[in-house]
Coordinates of C-alpha atoms and ligand atoms in Angstrom, one line a residue:
M1 CA 19.8 -15.1 21.6
R2 CA 16.9 -13.6 23.6
V3 CA 15.0 -11.1 21.4
L4 CA 12.1 -8.9 22.3
H5 CA 10.0 -7.6 19.4
V6 CA 8.0 -4.4 20.4
C7 CA 5.0 -3.7 18.2
T8 CA 1.3 -2.9 18.3
E9 CA -0.2 -5.7 16.0
V10 CA 0.4 -9.4 15.7
Y11 CA -1.4 -11.8 13.2
P12 CA -3.7 -13.6 13.9
V13 CA -4.8 -11.7 17.0
L14 CA -4.8 -8.1 15.8
K15 CA -4.1 -7.0 12.2
T16 CA -4.8 -3.7 10.4
G17 CA -2.1 -4.1 7.8
G18 CA 1.2 -5.7 6.7
L19 CA 2.9 -5.0 10.0
A20 CA 0.9 -7.7 11.7
D21 CA 1.9 -10.3 9.1
V22 CA 5.5 -9.5 9.8
T23 CA 5.3 -9.6 13.6
G24 CA 3.2 -12.7 13.4
A25 CA 5.8 -14.5 11.2
L26 CA 9.3 -13.2 11.8
P27 CA 9.6 -14.1 15.5
A28 CA 8.3 -17.6 14.7
A29 CA 10.9 -18.0 12.0
Q30 CA 13.6 -16.8 14.4
I31 CA 12.5 -19.4 16.9
Q32 CA 13.0 -22.1 14.2
L33 CA 16.6 -20.8 13.9
G34 CA 17.2 -21.3 17.6
C35 CA 16.5 -17.8 18.7
D36 CA 14.5 -17.1 21.9
A37 CA 12.1 -14.5 20.6
R38 CA 9.1 -12.9 22.4
L39 CA 6.9 -10.0 21.8
L40 CA 5.7 -7.0 23.8
V41 CA 2.4 -5.3 22.8
P42 CA -0.1 -2.9 24.3
G43 CA -2.9 -4.7 26.2
F44 CA -5.6 -4.0 23.6
P45 CA -8.9 -5.8 24.4
T46 CA -8.3 -8.5 21.7
F47 CA -5.0 -9.5 23.3
F48 CA -6.8 -10.0 26.6
A49 CA -9.5 -12.0 24.8
S50 CA -7.1 -14.2 22.7
L51 CA -3.9 -14.8 24.5
R52 CA -3.6 -18.1 26.4
E53 CA -2.0 -18.9 29.8
Q54 CA -2.1 -15.3 31.0
K55 CA -0.1 -14.6 34.1
L56 CA 0.8 -11.4 35.9
V57 CA 4.6 -10.6 35.8
F58 CA 4.8 -7.3 37.5
E59 CA 2.7 -4.4 38.7
L60 CA 4.0 -0.8 38.5
P61 CA 2.7 2.6 39.8
P62 CA 0.4 4.5 37.4
R63 CA 1.9 6.8 34.8
F64 CA 1.2 8.3 31.3
G65 CA -2.4 8.7 32.3
A66 CA -3.1 5.1 33.0
Y67 CA -4.9 4.2 36.3
A68 CA -2.6 1.2 36.9
I69 CA 0.1 -0.6 35.0
R70 CA 0.5 -4.3 34.9
L71 CA 2.8 -6.4 32.7
Y72 CA 1.3 -9.8 31.8
L73 CA 2.8 -12.7 29.9
G74 CA 0.6 -14.9 27.6
S75 CA 1.0 -17.0 24.5
L76 CA -0.5 -16.9 21.0
P77 CA -3.3 -19.4 20.4
E78 CA -1.7 -21.6 17.7
S79 CA 2.0 -21.0 17.7
G80 CA 2.4 -20.7 21.5
M81 CA 4.6 -17.7 20.9
K82 CA 5.2 -15.8 24.2
V83 CA 3.7 -12.3 24.3
Y84 CA 4.1 -9.7 27.0
F85 CA 1.2 -7.3 27.1
I86 CA 0.6 -4.2 29.1
D87 CA -2.6 -3.8 31.0
A88 CA -3.1 0.0 31.4
P89 CA -6.7 0.8 32.2
G90 CA -7.6 4.2 30.7
L91 CA -5.1 3.8 27.8
F92 CA -5.5 0.6 25.9
D93 CA -8.9 -0.8 26.9
R94 CA -10.8 0.8 24.1
P95 CA -12.8 -1.2 21.6
G96 CA -12.2 -1.1 17.8
N97 CA -9.2 0.2 16.0
P98 CA -6.0 0.4 18.1
Y99 CA -5.1 3.9 16.8
F100 CA -8.3 5.8 16.2
N101 CA -11.7 6.4 17.7
A102 CA -15.0 5.4 16.1
S103 CA -14.9 8.5 13.9
N104 CA -11.5 7.6 12.5
Q105 CA -9.7 10.3 14.5
D106 CA -6.4 9.6 16.2
Y107 CA -6.8 9.3 19.9
F108 CA -5.5 12.6 21.5
D109 CA -3.3 10.7 23.9
N110 CA -1.6 8.4 21.4
Y111 CA 1.7 9.8 22.5
R112 CA 1.1 8.6 26.0
R113 CA -0.3 5.2 24.9
F114 CA 2.7 4.4 22.7
A115 CA 5.3 6.1 25.0
L116 CA 4.2 3.5 27.6
L117 CA 4.9 0.8 25.1
G118 CA 8.6 1.9 24.6
W119 CA 9.0 2.8 28.3
M120 CA 7.9 -0.7 29.2
A121 CA 10.3 -2.3 26.7
A122 CA 13.1 -0.6 28.5
R123 CA 11.9 -1.9 31.9
V124 CA 11.7 -5.4 30.5
A125 CA 15.3 -5.0 29.2
E126 CA 16.3 -3.9 32.7
G127 CA 15.0 -7.2 34.1
L128 CA 11.3 -6.6 35.1
D129 CA 10.7 -10.3 34.4
V130 CA 13.5 -11.9 36.4
S131 CA 13.2 -15.1 34.5
W132 CA 13.7 -13.6 31.0
T133 CA 15.7 -10.5 30.0
P134 CA 16.2 -9.7 26.3
E135 CA 19.7 -9.3 24.9
L136 CA 18.3 -7.5 21.8
V137 CA 15.2 -5.3 21.5
H138 CA 13.6 -5.0 18.0
A139 CA 11.1 -2.1 17.7
H140 CA 8.7 -1.9 14.8
D141 CA 7.3 1.4 13.3
W142 CA 6.6 4.7 15.0
H143 CA 4.4 3.3 17.8
A144 CA 7.5 1.5 19.2
G145 CA 9.8 4.3 18.1
L146 CA 10.6 5.6 21.6
T147 CA 11.8 2.2 22.6
P148 CA 15.5 2.8 21.6
A149 CA 15.3 6.2 23.3
Y150 CA 14.1 4.7 26.6
L151 CA 16.9 2.1 26.4
K152 CA 19.5 4.8 25.9
A153 CA 17.9 6.9 28.6
S154 CA 18.2 4.0 31.0
E155 CA 21.8 3.6 30.2
F156 CA 22.4 7.3 30.7
W157 CA 20.7 7.3 34.1
N158 CA 22.0 4.1 35.4
Q159 CA 25.4 4.1 33.7
R160 CA 25.0 0.4 32.9
P161 CA 24.8 -1.1 29.4
L162 CA 21.5 -2.5 28.3
A163 CA 20.2 -4.5 25.4
K164 CA 21.1 -3.2 22.0
S165 CA 18.3 -2.2 19.7
V166 CA 17.1 -2.5 16.1
F167 CA 14.4 -0.2 14.7
T168 CA 12.5 -1.3 11.6
V169 CA 10.7 1.2 9.5
H170 CA 7.7 -0.5 7.8
N171 CA 6.5 2.8 6.4
L172 CA 8.4 6.1 6.7
A173 CA 5.3 8.2 6.1
Y174 CA 3.7 7.3 9.4
Q175 CA 5.8 9.2 11.9
G176 CA 4.0 9.7 15.1
N177 CA 4.6 13.5 15.4
F178 CA 3.2 15.4 18.3
P179 CA 3.4 18.9 19.7
G180 CA 6.8 19.5 21.3
H181 CA 5.4 20.4 24.7
V182 CA 4.3 16.8 25.4
F183 CA 8.0 15.8 25.6
G184 CA 7.9 17.0 29.3
E185 CA 5.4 14.1 30.1
L186 CA 7.6 11.4 28.7
D187 CA 10.3 10.9 31.4
L188 CA 13.2 11.2 29.0
P189 CA 16.4 13.2 29.8
S190 CA 15.9 16.8 28.7
H191 CA 18.8 16.8 26.3
F192 CA 17.0 14.2 24.2
F193 CA 14.8 17.0 23.0
G194 CA 17.1 18.5 20.4
L195 CA 18.1 18.3 16.8
D196 CA 20.2 15.2 17.5
G197 CA 17.3 13.7 19.4
V198 CA 13.6 13.4 19.2
E199 CA 12.8 16.9 18.0
F200 CA 11.5 17.3 14.5
H201 CA 10.6 20.9 13.5
H202 CA 9.7 21.8 17.1
Q203 CA 7.6 18.6 17.3
L204 CA 8.2 15.4 19.1
S205 CA 8.7 12.6 16.6
F206 CA 8.5 9.0 17.6
I207 CA 9.9 7.7 14.3
K208 CA 12.9 10.0 14.6
A209 CA 13.5 8.7 18.1
G210 CA 13.8 5.2 16.6
L211 CA 16.0 6.4 13.8
V212 CA 18.4 8.3 16.1
Y213 CA 18.7 6.0 19.1
A214 CA 18.5 2.5 17.6
D215 CA 21.9 0.7 17.2
R216 CA 20.8 -0.4 13.7
I217 CA 17.9 0.7 11.4
T218 CA 16.3 -1.6 9.0
T219 CA 13.5 -1.3 6.5
V220 CA 11.6 -3.9 4.6
S221 CA 13.2 -4.1 1.2
P222 CA 16.7 -3.2 -0.2
T223 CA 15.3 -0.8 -2.8
Y224 CA 13.2 1.2 -0.3
A225 CA 16.3 1.4 1.9
R226 CA 18.1 3.2 -0.9
E227 CA 15.0 5.3 -1.9
I228 CA 14.5 6.8 1.5
L229 CA 18.0 8.3 1.5
R230 CA 16.8 10.6 -1.3
T231 CA 15.1 13.8 -0.3
E232 CA 12.1 13.3 -2.4
N233 CA 11.3 10.0 -0.7
A234 CA 12.4 10.7 2.8
C235 CA 9.3 12.4 4.2
G236 CA 11.5 15.1 5.7
L237 CA 13.8 12.7 7.4
D238 CA 16.6 12.7 4.8
G239 CA 19.1 14.5 7.1
V240 CA 18.7 11.9 9.9
L241 CA 18.7 8.9 7.5
Q242 CA 21.8 10.1 5.6
K243 CA 23.6 10.5 8.9
R244 CA 22.8 6.9 9.7
A245 CA 23.2 5.5 6.2
A246 CA 26.0 3.1 7.3
D247 CA 23.6 1.6 9.9
L248 CA 20.6 1.3 7.6
Y249 CA 19.8 -2.1 6.0
G250 CA 17.0 -3.3 3.7
I251 CA 15.8 -6.8 4.6
L252 CA 12.9 -8.1 2.4
N253 CA 9.8 -9.4 4.1
G254 CA 8.6 -13.0 3.4
V255 CA 5.5 -15.0 3.1
D256 CA 4.1 -17.2 5.8
F257 CA 3.6 -20.3 3.8
S258 CA 1.5 -21.9 6.5
V259 CA -1.1 -19.2 6.0
W260 CA -0.6 -18.4 2.3
N261 CA -0.5 -21.6 0.3
P262 CA -3.0 -22.4 -2.5
A263 CA -2.3 -26.1 -2.2
T264 CA -3.6 -26.2 1.4
D265 CA -5.7 -23.0 1.9
A266 CA -9.0 -24.0 3.4
A267 CA -10.6 -20.6 2.7
I268 CA -10.6 -21.0 -1.1
A269 CA -13.0 -22.9 -3.4
A270 CA -10.5 -25.4 -4.7
N271 CA -6.8 -26.1 -4.0
Y272 CA -4.2 -26.0 -6.7
N273 CA -0.5 -26.0 -7.1
V274 CA 2.2 -25.2 -9.6
R275 CA 1.8 -28.5 -11.4
S276 CA -2.0 -28.4 -11.6
L277 CA -3.8 -25.1 -12.0
A278 CA -7.2 -26.6 -12.6
G279 CA -8.4 -25.5 -9.2
K280 CA -7.5 -21.9 -9.9
R281 CA -10.2 -21.8 -12.6
K282 CA -12.7 -23.0 -10.1
C283 CA -11.6 -20.3 -7.7
K284 CA -12.1 -17.7 -10.5
Q285 CA -15.7 -18.9 -11.1
A286 CA -16.4 -18.9 -7.4
L287 CA -15.1 -15.4 -7.0
Q288 CA -17.1 -14.1 -10.0
Q289 CA -20.2 -15.7 -8.5
E290 CA -19.5 -14.2 -5.0
A291 CA -18.8 -10.8 -6.6
G292 CA -21.9 -10.9 -8.7
L293 CA -20.0 -10.8 -12.0
P294 CA -20.8 -12.9 -15.0
L295 CA -18.7 -16.0 -15.5
Q296 CA -16.2 -15.4 -18.2
D297 CA -12.6 -16.6 -18.7
D298 CA -11.5 -15.1 -22.0
K299 CA -10.4 -11.9 -20.3
P300 CA -8.4 -11.2 -17.2
L301 CA -10.0 -10.7 -13.8
F302 CA -8.1 -8.0 -11.9
C303 CA -8.1 -7.5 -8.2
I304 CA -7.2 -5.0 -5.5
V305 CA -6.7 -6.0 -1.9
S306 CA -5.6 -2.9 -0.1
R307 CA -6.0 0.0 2.2
L308 CA -7.7 2.6 0.2
A309 CA -5.0 5.3 0.6
V310 CA -3.2 7.7 -1.6
Q311 CA 0.0 5.7 -1.2
K312 CA -1.5 2.8 -3.1
G313 CA -2.0 4.8 -6.3
L314 CA -5.6 3.5 -6.7
D315 CA -6.7 6.9 -8.2
M316 CA -4.8 5.7 -11.3
V317 CA -6.9 2.5 -11.3
L318 CA -10.0 4.6 -11.1
D319 CA -8.8 6.7 -14.0
A320 CA -8.2 3.5 -16.0
L321 CA -11.3 1.6 -15.0
S322 CA -13.4 2.5 -18.1
E323 CA -10.6 1.5 -20.4
I324 CA -10.1 -1.8 -18.6
V325 CA -13.8 -2.5 -18.8
R326 CA -13.9 -1.5 -22.5
M327 CA -11.2 -4.1 -23.1
G328 CA -13.4 -6.7 -21.5
G329 CA -11.6 -7.0 -18.2
Q330 CA -13.3 -7.4 -14.8
I331 CA -12.2 -6.1 -11.5
V332 CA -12.8 -7.0 -7.8
I333 CA -11.9 -4.6 -5.1
L334 CA -11.5 -5.5 -1.5
G335 CA -10.5 -2.4 0.5
S336 CA -11.1 -0.1 3.3
G337 CA -10.0 3.4 4.2
D338 CA -10.4 6.6 2.3
A339 CA -14.2 7.3 2.0
S340 CA -14.1 9.3 -1.2
M341 CA -12.1 6.6 -2.9
E342 CA -14.5 4.0 -1.7
S343 CA -17.5 5.9 -3.1
A344 CA -15.7 6.4 -6.4
F345 CA -15.2 2.6 -6.7
R346 CA -18.9 2.1 -5.6
N347 CA -20.0 4.5 -8.4
A348 CA -17.9 2.6 -10.9
A349 CA -19.4 -0.7 -9.8
F350 CA -22.9 0.8 -10.1
A351 CA -22.2 2.0 -13.6
N352 CA -20.5 -1.3 -14.7
P353 CA -22.2 -4.1 -12.7
A354 CA -20.9 -6.8 -15.1
A355 CA -17.3 -5.7 -14.7
V356 CA -16.7 -4.0 -11.4
S357 CA -17.4 -5.2 -7.9
I358 CA -16.3 -3.7 -4.6
H359 CA -16.5 -5.1 -1.1
A360 CA -15.7 -2.2 1.2
G361 CA -14.3 -3.4 4.5
Y362 CA -11.6 -5.6 5.9
D363 CA -12.1 -9.3 5.5
E364 CA -9.2 -11.7 6.0
L365 CA -10.8 -14.9 4.6
K366 CA -12.3 -13.0 1.7
S367 CA -8.8 -11.7 0.8
H368 CA -7.7 -15.4 0.3
R369 CA -10.6 -16.0 -2.0
V370 CA -9.8 -12.8 -4.0
F371 CA -6.1 -13.7 -4.4
A372 CA -6.9 -17.2 -5.5
G373 CA -9.8 -16.3 -7.9
S374 CA -8.1 -13.4 -9.8
D375 CA -5.7 -13.4 -12.7
V376 CA -3.9 -10.1 -11.9
I377 CA -3.3 -8.1 -8.7
L378 CA -3.0 -4.4 -9.3
M379 CA -0.4 -2.5 -7.2
P380 CA 0.4 0.8 -8.8
S381 CA 1.7 2.2 -5.4
R382 CA 3.3 5.6 -5.5
Y383 CA 5.8 4.2 -3.1
E384 CA 5.9 0.7 -1.4
P385 CA 8.3 -0.2 1.5
C386 CA 7.9 -3.9 0.7
G387 CA 4.3 -4.8 -0.1
L388 CA 3.0 -8.2 0.9
T389 CA 0.0 -8.5 -1.4
Q390 CA 2.1 -8.8 -4.5
L391 CA 4.0 -11.7 -2.8
Y392 CA 0.6 -13.4 -2.0
G393 CA -0.3 -12.8 -5.7
L394 CA 2.9 -14.5 -6.9
R395 CA 2.2 -17.4 -4.5
Y396 CA -1.4 -17.8 -5.8
G397 CA -0.4 -17.5 -9.5
T398 CA -2.2 -14.1 -9.6
L399 CA 0.3 -12.0 -11.6
P400 CA 1.2 -8.7 -9.9
L401 CA 1.1 -5.6 -12.0
V402 CA 3.2 -3.1 -10.2
H403 CA 4.9 0.3 -10.2
R404 CA 8.6 -0.5 -10.1
V405 CA 9.4 1.1 -6.7
G406 CA 10.5 -0.2 -3.3
G407 CA 9.8 -3.8 -2.5
L408 CA 7.7 -4.1 -5.7
A409 CA 10.9 -3.6 -7.7
D410 CA 12.6 -6.2 -5.7
T411 CA 10.0 -8.9 -6.1
V412 CA 8.3 -8.7 -9.5
V413 CA 10.1 -9.5 -12.8
D414 CA 8.5 -7.8 -15.8
S415 CA 7.2 -9.9 -18.6
T416 CA 9.5 -8.4 -21.3
E417 CA 10.3 -10.5 -24.3
E418 CA 13.8 -11.2 -22.9
N419 CA 12.5 -12.2 -19.4
M420 CA 9.9 -14.4 -21.0
K421 CA 12.5 -16.2 -23.1
R422 CA 14.7 -16.7 -20.0
G423 CA 11.7 -18.0 -18.1
T424 CA 12.2 -15.4 -15.3
A425 CA 9.1 -13.2 -15.8
T426 CA 6.6 -13.2 -12.9
G427 CA 4.4 -10.2 -13.6
F428 CA 4.2 -6.7 -15.0
A429 CA 6.1 -3.7 -13.9
F430 CA 6.0 -0.1 -15.2
D431 CA 8.3 2.9 -14.5
G432 CA 7.1 6.4 -13.7
F433 CA 3.8 7.0 -12.0
Q434 CA 2.0 8.1 -15.2
Y435 CA -1.3 7.0 -16.7
E436 CA 0.3 6.0 -20.0
S437 CA 3.0 3.8 -18.4
F438 CA 0.4 2.1 -16.3
M439 CA -2.0 1.6 -19.2
S440 CA 0.8 0.2 -21.4
A441 CA 1.4 -2.5 -18.7
V442 CA -2.3 -3.2 -18.5
R443 CA -2.4 -3.6 -22.3
R444 CA 0.6 -6.0 -22.2
C445 CA -1.3 -7.9 -19.6
F446 CA -4.4 -8.3 -21.8
E447 CA -2.1 -9.4 -24.7
L448 CA -0.3 -12.1 -22.7
F449 CA -3.6 -13.3 -21.3
A450 CA -4.8 -14.1 -24.8
H451 CA -1.8 -16.5 -25.2
R452 CA -2.8 -18.9 -22.5
R453 CA 0.2 -21.2 -22.7
E454 CA 2.6 -18.2 -22.2
W455 CA 0.4 -16.9 -19.4
Q456 CA 0.6 -20.1 -17.6
R457 CA 4.4 -20.3 -17.9
V458 CA 4.6 -16.9 -16.2
Q459 CA 2.1 -18.0 -13.6
R460 CA 4.3 -21.1 -12.9
S461 CA 7.4 -19.0 -12.4
A462 CA 5.5 -16.7 -10.2
M463 CA 4.3 -19.5 -8.0
R464 CA 7.8 -20.9 -7.8
Q465 CA 9.2 -17.7 -6.2
H466 CA 10.2 -18.4 -2.7
F467 CA 10.2 -15.2 -0.6
D468 CA 10.4 -16.9 2.8
W469 CA 10.7 -15.8 6.3
E470 CA 13.6 -18.0 7.0
T471 CA 15.8 -16.0 4.7
A472 CA 14.7 -12.8 6.4
A473 CA 15.2 -14.2 9.8
V474 CA 18.8 -15.2 9.0
H475 CA 19.5 -11.7 7.9
Y476 CA 18.1 -10.2 11.0
L477 CA 20.0 -12.6 13.2
E478 CA 23.3 -11.6 11.4
L479 CA 22.5 -8.0 12.2
Y480 CA 21.7 -8.8 15.9
R481 CA 24.9 -10.7 16.2
Q482 CA 26.9 -7.7 14.9
I483 CA 25.6 -5.4 17.6
A484 CA 25.0 -7.7 20.5
G485 CA 28.5 -9.2 20.5
H486 CA 27.3 -12.8 19.9
H487 CA 29.3 -15.0 17.5
Ligands
LIG501 P1 0.2 -2.1 4.0 O1 0.9 -2.7 5.2 O2 0.9 -0.9 3.4 O3 -1.2 -1.9 4.1 P2 1.0 -4.6 2.7 O4 0.8 -5.1 1.3 O5 2.3 -4.7 3.2 O6 0.3 -3.2 2.7 O7 0.1 -5.5 3.6 C1 -1.3 -5.4 3.6 C2 -1.9 -6.6 4.4 O8 -3.2 -6.3 4.7 C3 -1.9 -7.9 3.6 O9 -1.9 -9.0 4.4 C4 -3.3 -7.7 2.9 O10 -3.8 -9.0 2.5 C5 -4.1 -7.2 4.0 N1 -5.3 -6.4 3.6 C6 -5.3 -5.1 3.1 N2 -6.5 -4.7 2.9 C7 -7.3 -5.7 3.2 C8 -8.8 -5.9 3.3 N3 -9.6 -4.9 2.9 N4 -9.2 -7.1 3.7 C9 -8.4 -8.0 4.1 N5 -7.1 -7.9 4.1 C10 -6.5 -6.8 3.7

């Protein structure tokens, strides 16, 4: 089946978060299963700089404020994955972050920039590239949310069926809502602006467009798929989601083992595997050295690799820091985002230089060293659609300590006495976003760490977990077949 993934980021070329890991790995896993998958992305400068074998497919008249519009086809450097990208001078050719300007402000014309992405997906589905037309279009997150709407608009205008679509919500809180009056600029049928369409409290909502017009909706873990049907987790979209509950699926993300594997990872101080953990000790020492922390191994080294955002619950870690330090723990933070949170961690590091170290920024290679060198990864997220870093933690024998929500609930097995006996424990999970629940998990973590044999047993079952992309790709393919009429 020919599948077009529509998204804004793809690892390894452009990544600001977990979405890029997904769009970098899922299409490749689908190709392994015999699917003919390609991607469509905005022509951000890094795509121009990195994609190979670029060729012009089609040139279209200007619209959405671009001076010209050209569709190119290229391929990803290592995998050779085919990627369509949209050259739109005036819209995408801006350096830095794809979504904000240098002062972290959303670009005022984001609705045009990402409308063009969805609009172009519909043109590709209509056959803009005569040599390749998708049978299924898979749009990711709000940036690609108008894709299903443009597909349905084309069917409405041309009275001819087009590719079916799947819309995946990677995070319901990021919605792409804009003033309602911009709808007039988007070339959609006027009746699409209504309660059963893209209107959301008099605004235009990209994510709602995806939720309303896609043939199927998916999100990235089974638990999150259930959670978002409840008003308190639905970010205002419960009505829409409940209406479409029968078409909503939760498919767990996976780990790209070619990138995340402590046995072969070239970025870490020493390789190790489930049978021989000696290398992990070297990685811990190397990380302590790199972070300017004293070498010690009688207490756990915690880590955070995360966007510094309210979602991630790191304010709770800040509250708990002095207690963790008092118990002898150390903590390494690799994060970027919220400036006040960053400075709070900086202050904590300044006050406790032997226990707390922060590297503010986004650093892919360093993240490998942090995962490999730590004992525990902290993820007390308020909500978590899937979460990838706990999966990387499991893989690297770095036990996740998580709030039992969303994908965290689906992937981490708490070290209760019973689970320890059964040999199924892989980390620590707490219920209820409260300081005491979190701290009791932290204390259990210190206790288990003091029993090294037990700790290593849990580490080994963590490392044996196999959350792979092949399983996810099979689930997506089943879904595609349901709607595209393939058997
Ligand atoms: P989200 O997509 O909500 O940010 P995920 O856990 O799904 O969270 O994915 C985050 C991805 O971004 C992971 O690959 C993680 O390693 C990476 N990441 C997050 N922060 C940093 C950072 N400061 N430096 C390097 N990688 C980071």
